[in-house]
PDB file of C-alpha atoms in Angstrom:
ATOM      1  CA  MET A 268     -15.004   1.415 -34.230  1.00 45.00           C
ATOM      2  CA  GLY A 269     -15.447   3.767 -31.254  1.00 54.00           C
ATOM      3  CA  GLU A 270     -14.311   3.288 -27.717  1.00 68.00           C
ATOM      4  CA  ARG A 271     -16.347   0.870 -25.623  1.00 78.00           C
ATOM      5  CA  THR A 272     -18.818   2.623 -23.347  1.00 84.00           C
ATOM      6  CA  PHE A 273     -20.846   1.129 -20.541  1.00 87.00           C
ATOM      7  CA  THR A 274     -24.271   2.078 -19.259  1.00 89.00           C
ATOM      8  CA  GLU A 275     -24.639   3.727 -15.862  1.00 92.00           C
ATOM      9  CA  LYS A 276     -26.159   0.515 -14.525  1.00 91.00           C
ATOM     10  CA  GLN A 277     -23.164  -1.509 -15.742  1.00 89.00           C
ATOM     11  CA  LEU A 278     -20.756   0.991 -14.196  1.00 92.00           C
ATOM     12  CA  GLN A 279     -22.590   0.743 -10.869  1.00 93.00           C
ATOM     13  CA  GLU A 280     -22.407  -3.057 -10.981  1.00 91.00           C
ATOM     14  CA  PHE A 281     -18.697  -2.941 -11.867  1.00 93.00           C
ATOM     15  CA  LYS A 282     -18.053  -0.522  -8.985  1.00 94.00           C
ATOM     16  CA  ILE A 283     -19.744  -2.960  -6.612  1.00 93.00           C
ATOM     17  CA  ALA A 284     -17.615  -5.841  -7.903  1.00 91.00           C
ATOM     18  CA  PHE A 285     -14.464  -3.722  -7.616  1.00 94.00           C
ATOM     19  CA  GLY A 286     -15.436  -2.708  -4.091  1.00 93.00           C
ATOM     20  CA  MET A 287     -15.909  -6.319  -3.027  1.00 93.00           C
ATOM     21  CA  TYR A 288     -12.231  -6.948  -3.778  1.00 94.00           C
ATOM     22  CA  ASP A 289     -11.005  -3.619  -2.349  1.00 94.00           C
ATOM     23  CA  GLU A 290     -10.778  -5.075   1.140  1.00 91.00           C
ATOM     24  CA  ASP A 291      -9.101  -2.106   2.841  1.00 92.00           C
ATOM     25  CA  GLY A 292     -11.116   0.544   0.967  1.00 93.00           C
ATOM     26  CA  ASP A 293      -8.064   2.340  -0.436  1.00 94.00           C
ATOM     27  CA  GLY A 294      -9.393   2.362  -4.017  1.00 94.00           C
ATOM     28  CA  LYS A 295      -6.995  -0.340  -5.198  1.00 94.00           C
ATOM     29  CA  ILE A 296      -7.135  -4.103  -5.578  1.00 94.00           C
ATOM     30  CA  ASP A 297      -4.212  -6.458  -5.884  1.00 91.00           C
ATOM     31  CA  SER A 298      -3.285  -8.120  -9.158  1.00 86.00           C
ATOM     32  CA  ASP A 299      -4.746 -11.538  -8.305  1.00 85.00           C
ATOM     33  CA  ALA A 300      -8.042  -9.981  -7.207  1.00 89.00           C
ATOM     34  CA  THR A 301      -8.191  -7.922 -10.411  1.00 90.00           C
ATOM     35  CA  ALA A 302      -8.643 -10.993 -12.624  1.00 87.00           C
ATOM     36  CA  ARG A 303     -11.273 -12.402 -10.244  1.00 87.00           C
ATOM     37  CA  ALA A 304     -13.116  -9.063 -10.178  1.00 90.00           C
ATOM     38  CA  ILE A 305     -13.137  -8.891 -13.981  1.00 89.00           C
ATOM     39  CA  ARG A 306     -14.671 -12.368 -14.064  1.00 84.00           C
ATOM     40  CA  ALA A 307     -17.176 -11.317 -11.402  1.00 85.00           C
ATOM     41  CA  CYS A 308     -18.291  -8.575 -13.812  1.00 86.00           C
ATOM     42  CA  GLY A 309     -19.305 -11.285 -16.285  1.00 79.00           C
ATOM     43  CA  VAL A 310     -16.235 -11.275 -18.509  1.00 81.00           C
ATOM     44  CA  PRO A 311     -15.274 -14.869 -19.379  1.00 74.00           C
ATOM     45  CA  LEU A 312     -11.572 -14.212 -18.951  1.00 73.00           C
ATOM     46  CA  ALA A 313      -9.392 -17.054 -20.201  1.00 74.00           C
ATOM     47  CA  SER A 314      -6.708 -18.304 -17.829  1.00 74.00           C
ATOM     48  CA  SER A 315      -3.943 -17.032 -20.126  1.00 79.00           C
ATOM     49  CA  ALA A 316      -5.479 -13.536 -20.227  1.00 82.00           C
ATOM     50  CA  ALA A 317      -5.821 -13.531 -16.439  1.00 82.00           C
ATOM     51  CA  GLU A 318      -2.184 -14.553 -16.077  1.00 85.00           C
ATOM     52  CA  ASP A 319      -1.144 -11.749 -18.468  1.00 87.00           C
ATOM     53  CA  ILE A 320      -3.109  -9.172 -16.470  1.00 88.00           C
ATOM     54  CA  VAL A 321      -1.576 -10.326 -13.191  1.00 87.00           C
ATOM     55  CA  ALA A 322       1.945 -10.318 -14.675  1.00 88.00           C
ATOM     56  CA  ASP A 323       1.505  -6.840 -16.176  1.00 87.00           C
ATOM     57  CA  LEU A 324       0.163  -5.403 -12.923  1.00 87.00           C
ATOM     58  CA  ASP A 325       2.952  -7.045 -10.962  1.00 84.00           C
ATOM     59  CA  ILE A 326       5.578  -5.507 -13.249  1.00 85.00           C
ATOM     60  CA  TYR A 327       4.128  -2.076 -14.021  1.00 83.00           C
ATOM     61  CA  SER A 328       1.782  -1.144 -11.158  1.00 82.00           C
ATOM     62  CA  ASP A 329       3.224  -2.411  -7.889  1.00 83.00           C
ATOM     63  CA  SER A 330       0.808  -5.367  -8.105  1.00 86.00           C
ATOM     64  CA  GLU A 331      -2.218  -3.087  -7.715  1.00 89.00           C
ATOM     65  CA  CYS A 332      -5.063  -1.835  -9.892  1.00 93.00           C
ATOM     66  CA  ASN A 333      -7.098   1.328  -9.277  1.00 93.00           C
ATOM     67  CA  TRP A 334     -10.658   1.947 -10.529  1.00 94.00           C
ATOM     68  CA  ASP A 335      -9.607   3.720 -13.744  1.00 92.00           C
ATOM     69  CA  SER A 336      -7.189   0.924 -14.687  1.00 92.00           C
ATOM     70  CA  PHE A 337      -9.829  -1.662 -13.814  1.00 94.00           C
ATOM     71  CA  LEU A 338     -12.346   0.030 -16.102  1.00 93.00           C
ATOM     72  CA  GLU A 339      -9.786   0.096 -18.931  1.00 91.00           C
ATOM     73  CA  LEU A 340      -9.157  -3.634 -18.457  1.00 91.00           C
ATOM     74  CA  LEU A 341     -12.909  -4.278 -18.620  1.00 92.00           C
ATOM     75  CA  LYS A 342     -13.099  -2.315 -21.876  1.00 90.00           C
ATOM     76  CA  GLN A 343     -10.217  -4.316 -23.346  1.00 88.00           C
ATOM     77  CA  HIS A 344     -11.646  -7.724 -22.457  1.00 86.00           C
ATOM     78  CA  TRP A 345     -15.385  -7.049 -22.819  1.00 84.00           C
ATOM     79  CA  GLN A 346     -17.236  -9.269 -25.275  1.00 74.00           C
ATOM     80  CA  GLU A 347     -20.769  -8.783 -26.474  1.00 71.00           C
ATOM     81  CA  MET A 348     -23.158 -11.624 -25.810  1.00 70.00           C
ATOM     82  CA  PRO A 349     -23.683 -13.846 -28.853  1.00 76.00           C
ATOM     83  CA  THR A 350     -27.100 -13.881 -30.501  1.00 80.00           C
ATOM     84  CA  LYS A 351     -29.304 -16.960 -30.513  1.00 83.00           C
ATOM     85  CA  THR A 352     -28.521 -17.444 -34.208  1.00 88.00           C
ATOM     86  CA  GLN A 353     -24.770 -17.218 -33.594  1.00 86.00           C
ATOM     87  CA  LEU A 354     -25.010 -19.763 -30.779  1.00 87.00           C
ATOM     88  CA  LEU A 355     -26.990 -22.207 -32.914  1.00 90.00           C
ATOM     89  CA  GLU A 356     -24.522 -21.844 -35.805  1.00 92.00           C
ATOM     90  CA  ALA A 357     -21.561 -22.432 -33.483  1.00 90.00           C
ATOM     91  CA  PHE A 358     -23.246 -25.470 -31.938  1.00 93.00           C
ATOM     92  CA  LYS A 359     -23.965 -26.982 -35.359  1.00 94.00           C
ATOM     93  CA  LYS A 360     -20.340 -26.494 -36.451  1.00 93.00           C
ATOM     94  CA  ILE A 361     -19.071 -28.406 -33.431  1.00 93.00           C
ATOM     95  CA  ASP A 362     -21.788 -31.092 -33.721  1.00 95.00           C
ATOM     96  CA  ALA A 363     -20.047 -32.848 -36.628  1.00 93.00           C
ATOM     97  CA  ASP A 364     -22.369 -35.871 -36.676  1.00 95.00           C
ATOM     98  CA  GLY A 365     -25.559 -33.765 -36.473  1.00 95.00           C
ATOM     99  CA  SER A 366     -26.851 -35.694 -33.453  1.00 96.00           C
ATOM    100  CA  GLY A 367     -28.069 -32.593 -31.624  1.00 95.00           C
ATOM    101  CA  ALA A 368     -25.575 -33.107 -28.796  1.00 95.00           C
ATOM    102  CA  LEU A 369     -21.843 -32.580 -28.537  1.00 95.00           C
ATOM    103  CA  SER A 370     -19.988 -35.805 -27.851  1.00 95.00           C
ATOM    104  CA  ARG A 371     -16.778 -35.979 -25.852  1.00 93.00           C
ATOM    105  CA  ASP A 372     -14.817 -36.581 -29.066  1.00 93.00           C
ATOM    106  CA  GLU A 373     -16.410 -33.599 -30.843  1.00 94.00           C
ATOM    107  CA  LEU A 374     -15.606 -31.349 -27.907  1.00 91.00           C
ATOM    108  CA  LYS A 375     -12.027 -32.586 -27.614  1.00 89.00           C
ATOM    109  CA  ARG A 376     -11.483 -32.086 -31.343  1.00 89.00           C
ATOM    110  CA  TYR A 377     -12.988 -28.596 -31.238  1.00 88.00           C
ATOM    111  CA  LEU A 378     -11.008 -27.500 -28.185  1.00 83.00           C
ATOM    112  CA  SER A 379      -7.830 -28.855 -29.721  1.00 83.00           C
ATOM    113  CA  ASN A 380      -8.529 -27.045 -33.019  1.00 83.00           C
ATOM    114  CA  ILE A 381      -8.942 -23.680 -31.272  1.00 78.00           C
ATOM    115  CA  GLY A 382      -5.738 -24.195 -29.319  1.00 73.00           C
ATOM    116  CA  ASP A 383      -7.117 -25.329 -25.965  1.00 68.00           C
ATOM    117  CA  LYS A 384      -5.222 -28.563 -25.563  1.00 75.00           C
ATOM    118  CA  LEU A 385      -6.518 -29.702 -22.195  1.00 77.00           C
ATOM    119  CA  THR A 386      -5.002 -32.500 -20.190  1.00 86.00           C
ATOM    120  CA  GLU A 387      -7.298 -35.449 -19.578  1.00 90.00           C
ATOM    121  CA  ASP A 388      -7.911 -34.223 -16.007  1.00 89.00           C
ATOM    122  CA  GLU A 389      -8.700 -30.705 -17.233  1.00 85.00           C
ATOM    123  CA  PHE A 390     -11.077 -32.094 -19.845  1.00 88.00           C
ATOM    124  CA  GLU A 391     -12.834 -34.232 -17.222  1.00 89.00           C
ATOM    125  CA  GLN A 392     -13.236 -31.158 -15.001  1.00 87.00           C
ATOM    126  CA  PHE A 393     -14.560 -29.200 -17.980  1.00 85.00           C
ATOM    127  CA  MET A 394     -17.092 -31.950 -18.730  1.00 89.00           C
ATOM    128  CA  SER A 395     -18.243 -32.175 -15.118  1.00 88.00           C
ATOM    129  CA  ASP A 396     -18.773 -28.393 -15.103  1.00 84.00           C
ATOM    130  CA  VAL A 397     -20.628 -28.277 -18.437  1.00 89.00           C
ATOM    131  CA  ASP A 398     -22.494 -31.611 -18.626  1.00 91.00           C
ATOM    132  CA  LYS A 399     -25.153 -30.751 -16.049  1.00 90.00           C
ATOM    133  CA  ASP A 400     -27.291 -33.856 -16.592  1.00 93.00           C
ATOM    134  CA  GLY A 401     -24.288 -36.208 -16.524  1.00 92.00           C
ATOM    135  CA  ASP A 402     -25.107 -38.018 -19.772  1.00 95.00           C
ATOM    136  CA  GLY A 403     -21.574 -37.650 -21.155  1.00 92.00           C
ATOM    137  CA  GLN A 404     -22.640 -35.203 -23.864  1.00 95.00           C
ATOM    138  CA  VAL A 405     -23.289 -31.479 -24.014  1.00 94.00           C
ATOM    139  CA  SER A 406     -26.815 -30.608 -25.107  1.00 94.00           C
ATOM    140  CA  TYR A 407     -27.696 -27.352 -26.828  1.00 92.00           C
ATOM    141  CA  SER A 408     -29.072 -25.894 -23.566  1.00 89.00           C
ATOM    142  CA  GLU A 409     -25.873 -26.867 -21.721  1.00 89.00           C
ATOM    143  CA  PHE A 410     -23.850 -25.275 -24.535  1.00 89.00           C
ATOM    144  CA  VAL A 411     -25.863 -22.055 -24.290  1.00 85.00           C
ATOM    145  CA  SER A 412     -25.363 -21.993 -20.517  1.00 82.00           C
ATOM    146  CA  LEU A 413     -21.630 -22.345 -21.049  1.00 79.00           C
ATOM    147  CA  MET A 414     -21.483 -19.602 -23.668  1.00 77.00           C
ATOM    148  CA  VAL A 415     -23.751 -16.987 -22.071  1.00 71.00           C
ATOM    149  CA  GLY A 416     -23.779 -18.031 -18.458  1.00 61.00           C
ATOM    150  CA  GLY A 417     -20.997 -15.586 -17.801  1.00 47.00           C
ATOM    151  CA  VAL A 418     -18.098 -16.972 -15.909  1.00 38.00           C
ATOM    152  CA  THR A 419     -17.447 -20.680 -16.011  1.00 37.00           C
ATOM    153  CA  TYR A 420     -14.473 -20.534 -13.717  1.00 34.00           C
ATOM    154  CA  LYS A 421     -14.891 -21.566 -10.101  1.00 37.00           C
ATOM    155  CA  ASP A 422     -11.894 -19.686  -8.741  1.00 34.00           C
ATOM    156  CA  PHE A 423     -13.291 -16.342  -7.714  1.00 31.00           C
TER     157      PHE A 423
END
């Protein structure tokens, strides 16, 4: 597998995102802003990965990230968008009862099985973010929005 390459358009968009967080224009962003900028580029960075990036930059780079380092981080954490078929297969695996919607119990079980043991408050926040129509279940369209809608975090 070769090294990840980005299109010129992607690079331009990433430069814009980087620039938004480079408040003083010195070509560097601080460690906390780096994780937010990566998410702003459409990378669904898990909280644990963001914490690792911040910790590494704090230890090894004087809490700063330049453009080249930022681009390397994007390459490391970049994920291709899933296909429609992959999304449907994933949805069906989680939808244990075949109802066409993901119940709260199915989602809790799935998240627990993949290692995301959320507190009750965290799960409620997750549901309020994902369950757009407020019916207490996640429909296929809500699932697709979660999976391909880019960033689901509200902290950038």
